[in-house]
PDB file of C-alpha atoms in Angstrom:
ATOM      1  CA  MET A   1      -0.033  -0.011  -0.094  1.00  0.00           C
ATOM      2  CA  ALA A   2       0.881   3.576  -0.525  1.00  0.00           C
ATOM      3  CA  ASN A   3      -0.064   6.872  -0.846  1.00  0.00           C
ATOM      4  CA  LEU A   4       0.124   6.791  -4.556  1.00  0.00           C
ATOM      5  CA  ALA A   5       0.067   3.466  -6.752  1.00  0.00           C
ATOM      6  CA  GLY A   6       2.453   3.956  -9.525  1.00  0.00           C
ATOM      7  CA  GLY A   7       4.762   1.576 -11.793  1.00  0.00           C
ATOM      8  CA  ALA A   8       1.492   0.774 -14.241  1.00  0.00           C
ATOM      9  CA  VAL A   9      -1.209   2.677 -16.189  1.00  0.00           C
ATOM     10  CA  ALA A  10      -4.151   0.997 -14.590  1.00  0.00           C
ATOM     11  CA  ARG A  11      -6.973   2.079 -12.084  1.00  0.00           C
ATOM     12  CA  PRO A  12      -5.667   1.313  -8.408  1.00  0.00           C
ATOM     13  CA  PHE A  13      -7.885   0.127  -5.595  1.00  0.00           C
ATOM     14  CA  GLN A  14      -8.421   2.428  -2.674  1.00  0.00           C
ATOM     15  CA  THR A  15      -8.640   2.218   0.798  1.00  0.00           C
ATOM     16  CA  GLN A  16      -8.151   3.476   4.192  1.00  0.00           C
ATOM     17  CA  ALA A  17      -6.010   2.687   7.249  1.00  0.00           C
ATOM     18  CA  VAL A  18      -6.926   2.906  10.784  1.00  0.00           C
ATOM     19  CA  GLU A  19      -3.544   5.083  11.526  1.00  0.00           C
ATOM     20  CA  PHE A  20      -4.593   7.260   8.859  1.00  0.00           C
ATOM     21  CA  PRO A  21      -8.455   7.697   9.049  1.00  0.00           C
ATOM     22  CA  ASN A  22      -8.691  10.868   6.725  1.00  0.00           C
ATOM     23  CA  ARG A  23      -6.302   9.964   4.087  1.00  0.00           C
ATOM     24  CA  HIS A  24      -6.697   7.695   0.934  1.00  0.00           C
ATOM     25  CA  ILE A  25      -4.362   4.832   0.554  1.00  0.00           C
ATOM     26  CA  GLU A  26      -4.097   2.803  -2.783  1.00  0.00           C
ATOM     27  CA  LEU A  27      -3.196  -0.919  -3.482  1.00  0.00           C
ATOM     28  CA  ARG A  28       0.194  -1.217  -5.256  1.00  0.00           C
ATOM     29  CA  THR A  29      -0.693  -1.760  -9.316  1.00  0.00           C
ATOM     30  CA  ALA A  30       3.304  -2.790  -9.840  1.00  0.00           C
ATOM     31  CA  PRO A  31       6.385  -2.961  -7.661  1.00  0.00           C
ATOM     32  CA  GLU A  32       8.427  -1.208 -10.113  1.00  0.00           C
ATOM     33  CA  LEU A  33       9.070   1.879  -8.712  1.00  0.00           C
ATOM     34  CA  TRP A  34       9.863   0.494  -4.744  1.00  0.00           C
ATOM     35  CA  LEU A  35      12.403  -1.891  -6.400  1.00  0.00           C
ATOM     36  CA  LYS A  36      13.938   0.761  -8.253  1.00  0.00           C
ATOM     37  CA  ARG A  37      14.149   2.587  -5.131  1.00  0.00           C
ATOM     38  CA  LEU A  38      16.239  -0.209  -3.903  1.00  0.00           C
ATOM     39  CA  VAL A  39      18.628  -0.295  -7.043  1.00  0.00           C
ATOM     40  CA  LEU A  40      19.199   3.463  -6.217  1.00  0.00           C
ATOM     41  CA  GLY A  41      20.182   2.717  -2.670  1.00  0.00           C
ATOM     42  CA  GLY A  42      22.897   0.123  -3.723  1.00  0.00           C
ATOM     43  CA  PHE A  43      21.125  -3.278  -4.527  1.00  0.00           C
ATOM     44  CA  GLU A  44      22.184  -3.628  -8.045  1.00  0.00           C
ATOM     45  CA  ARG A  45      20.447  -6.918  -8.523  1.00  0.00           C
ATOM     46  CA  ILE A  46      16.827  -7.339  -7.050  1.00  0.00           C
ATOM     47  CA  PHE A  47      13.557  -9.489  -7.468  1.00  0.00           C
ATOM     48  CA  GLU A  48      10.233  -9.748  -6.204  1.00  0.00           C
ATOM     49  CA  ILE A  49       7.580 -12.601  -6.597  1.00  0.00           C
ATOM     50  CA  GLY A  50       4.312 -11.190  -4.917  1.00  0.00           C
ATOM     51  CA  PRO A  51       0.534  -9.996  -5.628  1.00  0.00           C
ATOM     52  CA  CYS A  52      -0.490  -6.747  -7.575  1.00  0.00           C
ATOM     53  CA  PHE A  53      -4.036  -5.522  -7.664  1.00  0.00           C
ATOM     54  CA  ARG A  54      -5.689  -3.486 -10.555  1.00  0.00           C
ATOM     55  CA  ASN A  55      -9.173  -2.241 -10.502  1.00  0.00           C
ATOM     56  CA  GLU A  56     -10.035  -3.472 -13.816  1.00  0.00           C
ATOM     57  CA  GLY A  57     -12.305  -5.917 -15.480  1.00  0.00           C
ATOM     58  CA  ILE A  58     -12.555  -9.767 -15.534  1.00  0.00           C
ATOM     59  CA  ASP A  59     -11.677 -11.796 -18.816  1.00  0.00           C
ATOM     60  CA  LYS A  60     -10.142 -15.035 -19.557  1.00  0.00           C
ATOM     61  CA  ILE A  61      -6.595 -13.999 -18.979  1.00  0.00           C
ATOM     62  CA  HIS A  62      -7.043 -10.895 -16.796  1.00  0.00           C
ATOM     63  CA  ASN A  63      -8.039 -10.856 -12.911  1.00  0.00           C
ATOM     64  CA  PRO A  64      -8.048  -7.774 -10.721  1.00  0.00           C
ATOM     65  CA  GLU A  65      -5.569  -9.742  -8.244  1.00  0.00           C
ATOM     66  CA  PHE A  66      -2.516 -11.554  -9.787  1.00  0.00           C
ATOM     67  CA  THR A  67       1.075 -12.715  -9.130  1.00  0.00           C
ATOM     68  CA  THR A  68       3.854 -11.141 -10.657  1.00  0.00           C
ATOM     69  CA  CYS A  69       7.462 -11.671 -10.865  1.00  0.00           C
ATOM     70  CA  GLU A  70       9.857  -8.495 -11.311  1.00  0.00           C
ATOM     71  CA  PHE A  71      13.475  -8.197 -11.154  1.00  0.00           C
ATOM     72  CA  TYR A  72      15.741  -5.153 -11.915  1.00  0.00           C
ATOM     73  CA  ASN A  73      19.352  -5.479 -12.664  1.00  0.00           C
ATOM     74  CA  ALA A  74      21.797  -2.713 -12.755  1.00  0.00           C
ATOM     75  CA  TYR A  75      24.099  -1.854 -16.165  1.00  0.00           C
ATOM     76  CA  ALA A  76      21.873  -4.848 -17.848  1.00  0.00           C
ATOM     77  CA  ASN A  77      20.797  -3.484 -21.457  1.00  0.00           C
ATOM     78  CA  LEU A  78      17.735  -4.961 -23.579  1.00  0.00           C
ATOM     79  CA  ASP A  79      20.048  -7.479 -25.455  1.00  0.00           C
ATOM     80  CA  TYR A  80      20.965  -9.091 -22.006  1.00  0.00           C
ATOM     81  CA  LEU A  81      17.306  -9.194 -20.923  1.00  0.00           C
ATOM     82  CA  THR A  82      15.927 -10.718 -24.212  1.00  0.00           C
ATOM     83  CA  ASP A  83      18.693 -13.440 -23.976  1.00  0.00           C
ATOM     84  CA  VAL A  84      18.097 -14.267 -20.665  1.00  0.00           C
ATOM     85  CA  THR A  85      14.122 -14.450 -21.166  1.00  0.00           C
ATOM     86  CA  GLU A  86      14.866 -16.862 -24.051  1.00  0.00           C
ATOM     87  CA  ARG A  87      16.983 -19.163 -21.854  1.00  0.00           C
ATOM     88  CA  LEU A  88      14.428 -19.017 -19.128  1.00  0.00           C
ATOM     89  CA  ILE A  89      11.434 -19.699 -21.168  1.00  0.00           C
ATOM     90  CA  SER A  90      12.921 -22.567 -23.294  1.00  0.00           C
ATOM     91  CA  GLU A  91      14.330 -24.494 -19.954  1.00  0.00           C
ATOM     92  CA  LEU A  92      10.796 -24.128 -18.488  1.00  0.00           C
ATOM     93  CA  VAL A  93       9.202 -25.526 -21.399  1.00  0.00           C
ATOM     94  CA  THR A  94      11.654 -28.129 -21.766  1.00  0.00           C
ATOM     95  CA  TYR A  95      11.691 -29.466 -18.208  1.00  0.00           C
ATOM     96  CA  THR A  96       7.688 -28.885 -18.005  1.00  0.00           C
ATOM     97  CA  ASN A  97       7.157 -30.980 -21.063  1.00  0.00           C
ATOM     98  CA  GLN A  98       9.117 -33.630 -19.561  1.00  0.00           C
ATOM     99  CA  LEU A  99       7.320 -33.744 -16.567  1.00  0.00           C
ATOM    100  CA  THR A 100       3.970 -33.449 -18.262  1.00  0.00           C
ATOM    101  CA  LEU A 101       4.803 -36.722 -20.393  1.00  0.00           C
ATOM    102  CA  ARG A 102       6.353 -38.571 -17.114  1.00  0.00           C
ATOM    103  CA  GLN A 103       3.976 -37.829 -14.442  1.00  0.00           C
ATOM    104  CA  LEU A 104       1.004 -35.812 -15.467  1.00  0.00           C
ATOM    105  CA  PRO A 105      -0.121 -37.198 -18.746  1.00  0.00           C
ATOM    106  CA  SER A 106      -3.772 -35.649 -18.123  1.00  0.00           C
ATOM    107  CA  LEU A 107      -1.950 -32.071 -18.864  1.00  0.00           C
ATOM    108  CA  SER A 108      -1.378 -30.956 -22.079  1.00  0.00           C
ATOM    109  CA  THR A 109       2.406 -30.110 -23.209  1.00  0.00           C
ATOM    110  CA  CYS A 110       3.177 -26.934 -24.758  1.00  0.00           C
ATOM    111  CA  ASN A 111       2.477 -26.860 -28.280  1.00  0.00           C
ATOM    112  CA  PHE A 112       5.158 -24.078 -29.483  1.00  0.00           C
ATOM    113  CA  SER A 113       8.412 -24.156 -30.802  1.00  0.00           C
ATOM    114  CA  ILE A 114      11.244 -23.141 -28.813  1.00  0.00           C
ATOM    115  CA  HIS A 115      14.399 -21.953 -30.850  1.00  0.00           C
ATOM    116  CA  LYS A 116      17.694 -20.312 -29.516  1.00  0.00           C
ATOM    117  CA  SER A 117      16.334 -16.927 -30.311  1.00  0.00           C
ATOM    118  CA  PHE A 118      12.847 -15.794 -30.829  1.00  0.00           C
ATOM    119  CA  PRO A 119      12.166 -13.678 -33.859  1.00  0.00           C
ATOM    120  CA  ARG A 120      11.871 -10.033 -33.265  1.00  0.00           C
ATOM    121  CA  VAL A 121       9.107  -7.634 -35.067  1.00  0.00           C
ATOM    122  CA  ASP A 122       9.216  -3.822 -35.068  1.00  0.00           C
ATOM    123  CA  PHE A 123       5.950  -2.082 -33.349  1.00  0.00           C
ATOM    124  CA  PHE A 124       5.488   0.597 -35.976  1.00  0.00           C
ATOM    125  CA  GLU A 125       6.689  -1.276 -39.280  1.00  0.00           C
ATOM    126  CA  ASN A 126       4.662  -4.323 -38.769  1.00  0.00           C
ATOM    127  CA  LEU A 127       1.707  -2.707 -37.528  1.00  0.00           C
ATOM    128  CA  GLN A 128       1.511  -0.478 -40.470  1.00  0.00           C
ATOM    129  CA  ARG A 129       2.179  -3.824 -43.031  1.00  0.00           C
ATOM    130  CA  LEU A 130      -0.770  -5.486 -41.560  1.00  0.00           C
ATOM    131  CA  MET A 131      -3.012  -2.428 -41.303  1.00  0.00           C
ATOM    132  CA  ASN A 132      -1.829  -1.380 -44.847  1.00  0.00           C
ATOM    133  CA  ALA A 133      -1.822   2.310 -43.664  1.00  0.00           C
ATOM    134  CA  GLN A 134       0.890   4.483 -42.770  1.00  0.00           C
ATOM    135  CA  LEU A 135       0.593   6.212 -38.981  1.00  0.00           C
ATOM    136  CA  PRO A 136       0.991   9.626 -38.601  1.00  0.00           C
ATOM    137  CA  ASN A 137       4.206  11.268 -36.575  1.00  0.00           C
ATOM    138  CA  LEU A 138       2.743  10.628 -32.923  1.00  0.00           C
ATOM    139  CA  LYS A 139       4.410  13.837 -31.809  1.00  0.00           C
ATOM    140  CA  SER A 140       2.402  16.028 -33.844  1.00  0.00           C
ATOM    141  CA  PRO A 141      -0.792  17.927 -32.524  1.00  0.00           C
ATOM    142  CA  ASN A 142      -3.148  16.131 -34.833  1.00  0.00           C
ATOM    143  CA  ALA A 143      -1.995  12.523 -34.354  1.00  0.00           C
ATOM    144  CA  GLU A 144      -4.947  11.663 -32.073  1.00  0.00           C
ATOM    145  CA  ALA A 145      -7.366  12.738 -34.591  1.00  0.00           C
ATOM    146  CA  GLU A 146      -5.584  11.145 -37.519  1.00  0.00           C
ATOM    147  CA  ILE A 147      -5.554   7.584 -35.865  1.00  0.00           C
ATOM    148  CA  ILE A 148      -9.088   7.957 -34.918  1.00  0.00           C
ATOM    149  CA  GLN A 149      -9.484   8.729 -38.637  1.00  0.00           C
ATOM    150  CA  GLN A 150      -8.272   5.406 -39.353  1.00  0.00           C
ATOM    151  CA  PHE A 151     -10.344   3.601 -36.739  1.00  0.00           C
ATOM    152  CA  HIS A 152     -13.261   4.756 -38.676  1.00  0.00           C
ATOM    153  CA  ASP A 153     -12.040   3.977 -41.970  1.00  0.00           C
ATOM    154  CA  ASN A 154     -11.063   0.456 -41.121  1.00  0.00           C
ATOM    155  CA  GLY A 155     -14.475  -0.215 -39.165  1.00  0.00           C
ATOM    156  CA  ILE A 156     -12.415  -0.509 -35.599  1.00  0.00           C
ATOM    157  CA  PRO A 157     -14.525   0.136 -32.734  1.00  0.00           C
ATOM    158  CA  LEU A 158     -13.053   3.172 -30.729  1.00  0.00           C
ATOM    159  CA  PRO A 159     -11.793   2.278 -27.012  1.00  0.00           C
ATOM    160  CA  GLU A 160     -14.047   4.123 -24.226  1.00  0.00           C
ATOM    161  CA  SER A 161     -12.561   7.684 -23.682  1.00  0.00           C
ATOM    162  CA  PRO A 162      -9.894   7.288 -26.609  1.00  0.00           C
ATOM    163  CA  THR A 163      -6.499   8.584 -25.959  1.00  0.00           C
ATOM    164  CA  LEU A 164      -3.334   8.357 -28.017  1.00  0.00           C
ATOM    165  CA  PRO A 165      -2.042   5.225 -25.802  1.00  0.00           C
ATOM    166  CA  LYS A 166      -5.176   3.450 -25.600  1.00  0.00           C
ATOM    167  CA  LEU A 167      -5.631   4.099 -29.536  1.00  0.00           C
ATOM    168  CA  LEU A 168      -2.304   2.410 -30.166  1.00  0.00           C
ATOM    169  CA  ASP A 169      -2.986  -0.184 -27.524  1.00  0.00           C
ATOM    170  CA  ARG A 170      -6.168  -1.438 -29.211  1.00  0.00           C
ATOM    171  CA  LEU A 171      -4.511  -1.666 -32.786  1.00  0.00           C
ATOM    172  CA  ALA A 172      -1.770  -3.528 -31.153  1.00  0.00           C
ATOM    173  CA  SER A 173      -4.168  -5.847 -29.472  1.00  0.00           C
ATOM    174  CA  LYS A 174      -6.153  -5.906 -33.041  1.00  0.00           C
ATOM    175  CA  TYR A 175      -3.299  -6.426 -35.292  1.00  0.00           C
ATOM    176  CA  LEU A 176       0.087  -7.430 -33.985  1.00  0.00           C
ATOM    177  CA  GLU A 177      -0.426  -9.561 -31.096  1.00  0.00           C
ATOM    178  CA  PRO A 178      -2.683 -12.129 -32.440  1.00  0.00           C
ATOM    179  CA  SER A 179       0.059 -12.622 -35.003  1.00  0.00           C
ATOM    180  CA  CYS A 180       2.461 -13.512 -32.329  1.00  0.00           C
ATOM    181  CA  GLN A 181       1.343 -17.109 -31.932  1.00  0.00           C
ATOM    182  CA  GLN A 182       4.772 -18.193 -31.711  1.00  0.00           C
ATOM    183  CA  PRO A 183       7.310 -16.690 -29.317  1.00  0.00           C
ATOM    184  CA  THR A 184       7.612 -13.481 -30.835  1.00  0.00           C
ATOM    185  CA  TRP A 185       9.234 -10.172 -29.310  1.00  0.00           C
ATOM    186  CA  ILE A 186       7.542  -6.871 -30.080  1.00  0.00           C
ATOM    187  CA  MET A 187       9.992  -4.143 -30.109  1.00  0.00           C
ATOM    188  CA  ASN A 188      10.498  -0.207 -30.254  1.00  0.00           C
ATOM    189  CA  HIS A 189       6.784   0.667 -28.694  1.00  0.00           C
ATOM    190  CA  PRO A 190       5.823   3.963 -28.985  1.00  0.00           C
ATOM    191  CA  GLU A 191       7.102   6.260 -26.202  1.00  0.00           C
ATOM    192  CA  CYS A 192       3.920   6.826 -24.906  1.00  0.00           C
ATOM    193  CA  LEU A 193       2.916   3.244 -24.244  1.00  0.00           C
ATOM    194  CA  ALA A 194       5.987   3.400 -21.729  1.00  0.00           C
ATOM    195  CA  PRO A 195       6.758   6.331 -19.669  1.00  0.00           C
ATOM    196  CA  LEU A 196       9.070   4.502 -17.291  1.00  0.00           C
ATOM    197  CA  ALA A 197      11.459   3.329 -20.245  1.00  0.00           C
ATOM    198  CA  LYS A 198      14.268   5.192 -22.274  1.00  0.00           C
ATOM    199  CA  SER A 199      13.253   6.385 -25.453  1.00  0.00           C
ATOM    200  CA  PHE A 200      14.948   7.340 -28.723  1.00  0.00           C
ATOM    201  CA  THR A 201      14.192   8.546 -32.147  1.00  0.00           C
ATOM    202  CA  ASP A 202      13.961   5.271 -34.418  1.00  0.00           C
ATOM    203  CA  GLN A 203      16.234   5.913 -37.581  1.00  0.00           C
ATOM    204  CA  ASN A 204      13.518   3.950 -39.993  1.00  0.00           C
ATOM    205  CA  THR A 205      10.403   5.178 -38.952  1.00  0.00           C
ATOM    206  CA  LYS A 206      11.289   8.638 -37.520  1.00  0.00           C
ATOM    207  CA  GLN A 207       8.918   7.960 -34.609  1.00  0.00           C
ATOM    208  CA  ARG A 208       9.901   8.305 -30.730  1.00  0.00           C
ATOM    209  CA  VAL A 209      10.184   4.633 -29.727  1.00  0.00           C
ATOM    210  CA  SER A 210      11.051   3.051 -26.104  1.00  0.00           C
ATOM    211  CA  ALA A 211      13.920   0.515 -25.299  1.00  0.00           C
ATOM    212  CA  ARG A 212      11.223  -1.935 -24.634  1.00  0.00           C
ATOM    213  CA  ALA A 213      10.438  -5.526 -25.759  1.00  0.00           C
ATOM    214  CA  GLU A 214       7.414  -7.673 -24.725  1.00  0.00           C
ATOM    215  CA  LEU A 215       7.210 -11.193 -25.562  1.00  0.00           C
ATOM    216  CA  PHE A 216       4.231 -12.914 -26.673  1.00  0.00           C
ATOM    217  CA  ILE A 217       3.374 -16.359 -27.119  1.00  0.00           C
ATOM    218  CA  GLY A 218      -0.214 -17.774 -28.188  1.00  0.00           C
ATOM    219  CA  GLY A 219      -0.965 -14.099 -28.883  1.00  0.00           C
ATOM    220  CA  LYS A 220      -0.716 -13.213 -24.940  1.00  0.00           C
ATOM    221  CA  GLU A 221       2.014 -11.188 -23.394  1.00  0.00           C
ATOM    222  CA  VAL A 222       4.294 -13.318 -21.388  1.00  0.00           C
ATOM    223  CA  VAL A 223       7.082 -10.976 -20.418  1.00  0.00           C
ATOM    224  CA  ASN A 224       7.904  -7.121 -20.724  1.00  0.00           C
ATOM    225  CA  THR A 225      11.088  -5.493 -20.372  1.00  0.00           C
ATOM    226  CA  TYR A 226      13.049  -2.591 -20.950  1.00  0.00           C
ATOM    227  CA  GLU A 227      15.947   0.077 -20.173  1.00  0.00           C
ATOM    228  CA  GLU A 228      14.759   1.688 -17.600  1.00  0.00           C
ATOM    229  CA  GLU A 229      14.535   5.791 -17.691  1.00  0.00           C
ATOM    230  CA  ASN A 230      17.189   6.827 -15.207  1.00  0.00           C
ATOM    231  CA  SER A 231      17.123  10.657 -16.015  1.00  0.00           C
ATOM    232  CA  PRO A 232      14.643  12.711 -13.526  1.00  0.00           C
ATOM    233  CA  PHE A 233      14.333  15.471 -16.362  1.00  0.00           C
ATOM    234  CA  GLU A 234      13.110  12.994 -18.603  1.00  0.00           C
ATOM    235  CA  GLN A 235      11.372  10.924 -16.178  1.00  0.00           C
ATOM    236  CA  ARG A 236       9.254  14.093 -15.111  1.00  0.00           C
ATOM    237  CA  ARG A 237       8.577  15.077 -19.016  1.00  0.00           C
ATOM    238  CA  LYS A 238       7.204  11.543 -19.443  1.00  0.00           C
ATOM    239  CA  PHE A 239       5.054  11.696 -16.277  1.00  0.00           C
ATOM    240  CA  GLU A 240       3.722  15.337 -17.733  1.00  0.00           C
ATOM    241  CA  GLU A 241       2.778  13.691 -20.727  1.00  0.00           C
ATOM    242  CA  GLN A 242       0.843  10.628 -18.843  1.00  0.00           C
ATOM    243  CA  VAL A 243      -0.922  13.487 -17.164  1.00  0.00           C
ATOM    244  CA  LYS A 244      -2.375  14.681 -20.520  1.00  0.00           C
ATOM    245  CA  TYR A 245      -3.953  11.275 -20.723  1.00  0.00           C
ATOM    246  CA  ARG A 246      -5.524  10.607 -17.569  1.00  0.00           C
ATOM    247  CA  ASN A 247      -8.918   9.421 -17.267  1.00  0.00           C
ATOM    248  CA  ASP A 248     -11.028   6.875 -15.137  1.00  0.00           C
ATOM    249  CA  ASP A 249      -8.593   4.000 -16.551  1.00  0.00           C
ATOM    250  CA  ASN A 250      -5.396   6.005 -16.081  1.00  0.00           C
ATOM    251  CA  ARG A 251      -4.946   7.861 -12.902  1.00  0.00           C
ATOM    252  CA  ALA A 252      -1.638   8.896 -13.752  1.00  0.00           C
ATOM    253  CA  ASP A 253      -0.195  11.286 -11.657  1.00  0.00           C
ATOM    254  CA  ILE A 254       3.629  12.895 -11.170  1.00  0.00           C
ATOM    255  CA  ASP A 255       5.272  10.953  -8.314  1.00  0.00           C
ATOM    256  CA  GLU A 256       7.614  13.488  -6.812  1.00  0.00           C
ATOM    257  CA  ASP A 257       9.390  11.338  -4.408  1.00  0.00           C
ATOM    258  CA  TYR A 258      10.225   9.101  -7.283  1.00  0.00           C
ATOM    259  CA  LEU A 259      11.569  11.847  -9.180  1.00  0.00           C
ATOM    260  CA  LYS A 260      13.411  13.269  -6.070  1.00  0.00           C
ATOM    261  CA  ALA A 261      14.987   9.697  -5.614  1.00  0.00           C
ATOM    262  CA  LEU A 262      16.381   9.584  -9.195  1.00  0.00           C
ATOM    263  CA  GLU A 263      18.126  12.644  -8.690  1.00  0.00           C
ATOM    264  CA  TRP A 264      20.463  10.499  -6.523  1.00  0.00           C
ATOM    265  CA  GLY A 265      21.299   8.711  -9.364  1.00  0.00           C
ATOM    266  CA  LEU A 266      19.657   5.511 -10.720  1.00  0.00           C
ATOM    267  CA  PRO A 267      22.587   3.423 -12.927  1.00  0.00           C
ATOM    268  CA  PRO A 268      21.690   2.235 -16.480  1.00  0.00           C
ATOM    269  CA  THR A 269      19.253  -0.681 -15.506  1.00  0.00           C
ATOM    270  CA  GLY A 270      17.416  -3.148 -17.074  1.00  0.00           C
ATOM    271  CA  GLY A 271      13.759  -4.396 -15.884  1.00  0.00           C
ATOM    272  CA  TRP A 272      12.029  -7.291 -16.143  1.00  0.00           C
ATOM    273  CA  GLY A 273       8.148  -8.703 -15.171  1.00  0.00           C
ATOM    274  CA  CYS A 274       6.253 -11.524 -15.848  1.00  0.00           C
ATOM    275  CA  GLY A 275       2.769 -12.209 -14.687  1.00  0.00           C
ATOM    276  CA  ILE A 276       3.002 -15.922 -12.766  1.00  0.00           C
ATOM    277  CA  ASP A 277      -0.525 -16.896 -13.462  1.00  0.00           C
ATOM    278  CA  ARG A 278      -0.132 -16.047 -16.963  1.00  0.00           C
ATOM    279  CA  LEU A 279       3.079 -17.970 -17.186  1.00  0.00           C
ATOM    280  CA  VAL A 280       1.630 -21.085 -15.249  1.00  0.00           C
ATOM    281  CA  MET A 281      -1.361 -20.863 -17.980  1.00  0.00           C
ATOM    282  CA  LEU A 282       1.104 -21.470 -20.885  1.00  0.00           C
ATOM    283  CA  LEU A 283       2.967 -24.288 -19.285  1.00  0.00           C
ATOM    284  CA  SER A 284      -0.120 -25.990 -18.314  1.00  0.00           C
ATOM    285  CA  GLY A 285      -1.763 -25.515 -21.461  1.00  0.00           C
ATOM    286  CA  THR A 286      -4.899 -23.844 -20.490  1.00  0.00           C
ATOM    287  CA  ASP A 287      -6.377 -20.690 -21.835  1.00  0.00           C
ATOM    288  CA  ARG A 288      -8.433 -19.387 -18.579  1.00  0.00           C
ATOM    289  CA  ILE A 289      -6.804 -17.618 -15.918  1.00  0.00           C
ATOM    290  CA  ASN A 290      -9.561 -19.460 -13.833  1.00  0.00           C
ATOM    291  CA  ASP A 291      -7.801 -22.702 -14.017  1.00  0.00           C
ATOM    292  CA  VAL A 292      -4.510 -21.618 -12.493  1.00  0.00           C
ATOM    293  CA  LEU A 293      -6.018 -19.790  -9.445  1.00  0.00           C
ATOM    294  CA  PRO A 294      -6.760 -21.783  -6.187  1.00  0.00           C
ATOM    295  CA  PHE A 295     -10.074 -20.029  -5.720  1.00  0.00           C
ATOM    296  CA  GLY A 296     -10.666 -18.735  -9.082  1.00  0.00           C
ATOM    297  CA  ASN A 297     -11.170 -14.974 -10.002  1.00  0.00           C
ATOM    298  CA  LEU A 298     -12.589 -12.084  -8.353  1.00  0.00           C
ATOM    299  CA  ARG A 299     -15.841 -13.117  -9.382  1.00  0.00           C
ATOM    300  CA  ASN A 300     -15.903 -16.640  -7.937  1.00  0.00           C
ATOM    301  CA  VAL A 301     -13.787 -15.355  -4.493  1.00  0.00           C
ATOM    302  CA  VAL A 302     -16.520 -12.542  -3.942  1.00  0.00           C
ATOM    303  CA  SER A 303     -19.387 -15.425  -4.423  1.00  0.00           C
ATOM    304  CA  LEU A 304     -17.948 -17.279  -1.609  1.00  0.00           C
ATOM    305  CA  GLY A 305     -19.461 -14.989   0.875  1.00  0.00           C
ATOM    306  CA  LYS A 306     -22.526 -14.816  -0.299  1.00  0.00           C
ATOM    307  CA  GLY A 307     -25.142 -15.312   2.389  1.00  0.00           C
ATOM    308  CA  GLY A 308     -23.832 -13.421   4.751  1.00  0.00           C
ATOM    309  CA  ARG A 309     -21.605 -16.501   5.811  1.00  0.00           C
ATOM    310  CA  ASP A 310     -17.854 -16.542   6.350  1.00  0.00           C
ATOM    311  CA  VAL A 311     -16.282 -19.275   4.575  1.00  0.00           C
ATOM    312  CA  LEU A 312     -13.169 -20.805   5.957  1.00  0.00           C
ATOM    313  CA  VAL A 313     -11.163 -23.300   3.981  1.00  0.00           C
ATOM    314  CA  SER A 314      -8.783 -25.493   5.369  1.00  0.00           C
ATOM    315  CA  PRO A 315      -4.893 -25.276   4.815  1.00  0.00           C
TER     316      PRO A 315
END
């Protein structure tokens, strides 16, 4: 819990503490900013496996309470992070398939190909190819209006409260992500989709992109990794830009405490995140997050208490 839940573009849960009856407290949406504070304090390699809470909808692959693993490694770049991920996923799949065949024949084995290195696709280049259309310069003042027009031209329903990040995310989920059935990295996301990552101008597309890579398998995100923004000035600029897109789904705010911490000097750092529930789904061959949660999703958990009775479960 914290005064401000940062580290993810998500709607947080709010609560109150007896100790602070007049103050709203938010449940964390991600451990990122806290772990990077530890890197700032001298812990050059740090990880955590723990719960996160996002006050969002429920579907086959999303639950408001989920478990994540994140690590932060000082002086690690994107090539190192993708290499570590490929070796980790490959070894996990190999071990799990062997275990399934020997001891768990009722489960399905992973049905995707594992190679020494996973193919990489560029966000802008492949999205434009699949859409058969050119995206505008996202830094232009008319970018949002032009993309909305492309939605209309292609008969794509607009997301609720359409902002530039939400429009781009919707296009990625419609065109890019379904094409990544085998393990595939999506690289060079628009800067506005990764405000905590370093960014640069791509020489091919001339767009501002982030030093970020997302691993998709079976059309679902499995790993998100990037080189962390360590300039307090650039991070402030990106926070301020996120505030422009603030709405009910994006409670973005400027985290002054984190910016002050960055002024002490965050070394070049690689960050890595993986949803444990979704990873278990992948390894067990299931398509529903319900099947890997001990008590089901939030809807199932809430229904346990119906009738005004507490339900106790023995360990």
